[in-house]
Amino acid sequence: MVRDDGGRDDGARDDGARDDGARDDGARDARTALARVRTPEDALALFDALPAVEVDDVLGSWCGATVGTGHPLDGLLELYGWHGKRFDSADVVHPLVFADARGRFAVDPALVPLRLLVRLSGPLHDERVAGVLRGARRLRATRRPRARLRTVRHRGVETATMTYDALAVDDHFRALGDDALLGVMDARGLDRPFVFSLHRESGGAPQD
């Protein structure tokens, strides 16, 4: 074996490169599959095929996006300036981070009536309505954490899950790659899951 200056042999270096390549290929395959999702069944099939994640893997700041499945909430959060989620620790979680011209801020989800949003999703998707209501977002801003991260068994697999403090809602996560997650929101009273993706970023603590 020929050793490099760091004392690691070429075979070990090749094994590491192969592992990195396999991870990159897996992430690309997952993103390709994500782009093909059209229905709740598509999304759940992809979710079930992805690996679980540990709580520590989720810590940090994430930019979010709806995965379109025909759910009434598809695209609604983005219309109102949803930015993503922030996980400072397992017990300090900001589940709804929004952004406006002044910066990012966390919103208290207890003040966001989920069932009413679903029922009124049609008019709420109207840009004229959204333009009026966006100005009220900071009235619901908070600095306090409003959710926690725990490992929960969902669809037969134990994985990191965000549990809201004041709502009967769990967001379950699977890995789309090293820096991306697929989330499935399981909420009492909703007959199908809301699906979204998260992509890791740096910085950007919520402010009010």
CSV table of N, CA, C and O in Angstrom, one decimal, residues 11 39 49 51 56 59 66-67 72 78 83 101 138 154-156 168 180-181 189:
chain,number,residue,atom,x,y,z
A,11,GLY,N,-6.2,3.0,-0.3
A,11,GLY,CA,-7.4,2.2,-0.2
A,11,GLY,C,-8.4,2.8,0.7
A,11,GLY,O,-9.6,2.9,0.3
A,39,THR,N,-49.2,13.4,-5.5
A,39,THR,CA,-50.3,13.0,-4.7
A,39,THR,C,-49.9,12.7,-3.3
A,39,THR,O,-48.7,12.5,-3.0
A,49,ALA,N,-39.6,5.4,2.0
A,49,ALA,CA,-38.4,4.8,1.4
A,49,ALA,C,-37.1,5.6,1.9
A,49,ALA,O,-36.0,5.1,1.7
A,51,PRO,N,-34.5,7.3,4.8
A,51,PRO,CA,-34.0,6.9,6.1
A,51,PRO,C,-34.4,7.8,7.2
A,51,PRO,O,-34.7,9.0,7.0
A,56,ASP,N,-30.5,15.1,16.9
A,56,ASP,CA,-29.3,15.9,16.7
A,56,ASP,C,-29.1,16.3,15.2
A,56,ASP,O,-28.6,17.4,14.9
A,59,LEU,N,-31.1,19.6,14.3
A,59,LEU,CA,-30.8,20.9,15.0
A,59,LEU,C,-30.2,21.9,13.9
A,59,LEU,O,-29.4,21.6,13.1
A,66,THR,N,-43.3,24.0,0.5
A,66,THR,CA,-44.4,23.0,0.3
A,66,THR,C,-44.1,22.0,-0.7
A,66,THR,O,-43.5,22.3,-1.8
A,67,VAL,N,-44.4,20.7,-0.5
A,67,VAL,CA,-44.4,19.7,-1.5
A,67,VAL,C,-45.8,19.5,-2.0
A,67,VAL,O,-46.7,19.0,-1.2
A,72,PRO,N,-55.1,21.3,0.8
A,72,PRO,CA,-55.6,22.7,0.8
A,72,PRO,C,-54.6,23.7,1.3
A,72,PRO,O,-54.7,24.9,0.9
A,78,GLU,N,-46.2,29.9,2.2
A,78,GLU,CA,-45.3,30.7,1.4
A,78,GLU,C,-45.9,32.0,1.0
A,78,GLU,O,-45.3,33.1,1.0
A,83,HIS,N,-40.8,31.3,6.1
A,83,HIS,CA,-39.4,31.0,5.8
A,83,HIS,C,-39.0,29.6,6.1
A,83,HIS,O,-38.3,29.0,5.3
A,101,ALA,N,-39.7,42.4,5.3
A,101,ALA,CA,-38.6,43.4,4.9
A,101,ALA,C,-37.7,43.7,6.2
A,101,ALA,O,-36.6,44.1,6.0
A,138,ARG,N,-46.8,40.0,12.4
A,138,ARG,CA,-46.0,40.3,13.6
A,138,ARG,C,-46.7,40.5,14.9
A,138,ARG,O,-46.2,40.5,15.9
A,154,HIS,N,-43.3,6.5,13.8
A,154,HIS,CA,-44.3,6.9,12.8
A,154,HIS,C,-44.2,6.0,11.5
A,154,HIS,O,-43.1,5.9,11.0
A,155,ARG,N,-45.3,5.5,11.1
A,155,ARG,CA,-45.3,4.6,9.9
A,155,ARG,C,-44.3,3.5,10.1
A,155,ARG,O,-43.6,3.1,9.1
A,156,GLY,N,-44.2,3.0,11.3
A,156,GLY,CA,-43.3,1.8,11.6
A,156,GLY,C,-41.9,2.1,11.8
A,156,GLY,O,-41.1,1.2,12.0
A,168,ALA,N,-52.5,19.7,18.5
A,168,ALA,CA,-52.4,18.3,18.3
A,168,ALA,C,-51.8,18.0,17.0
A,168,ALA,O,-52.4,17.5,16.1
A,180,ALA,N,-31.0,18.1,3.8
A,180,ALA,CA,-32.4,18.3,3.4
A,180,ALA,C,-33.3,17.2,4.1
A,180,ALA,O,-32.9,16.1,4.3
A,181,LEU,N,-34.5,17.6,4.4
A,181,LEU,CA,-35.5,16.7,5.1
A,181,LEU,C,-36.8,16.7,4.4
A,181,LEU,O,-37.2,17.7,3.8
A,189,GLY,N,-57.8,15.8,13.1
A,189,GLY,CA,-58.8,16.5,12.4
A,189,GLY,C,-58.6,16.7,10.9
A,189,GLY,O,-59.5,17.0,10.2
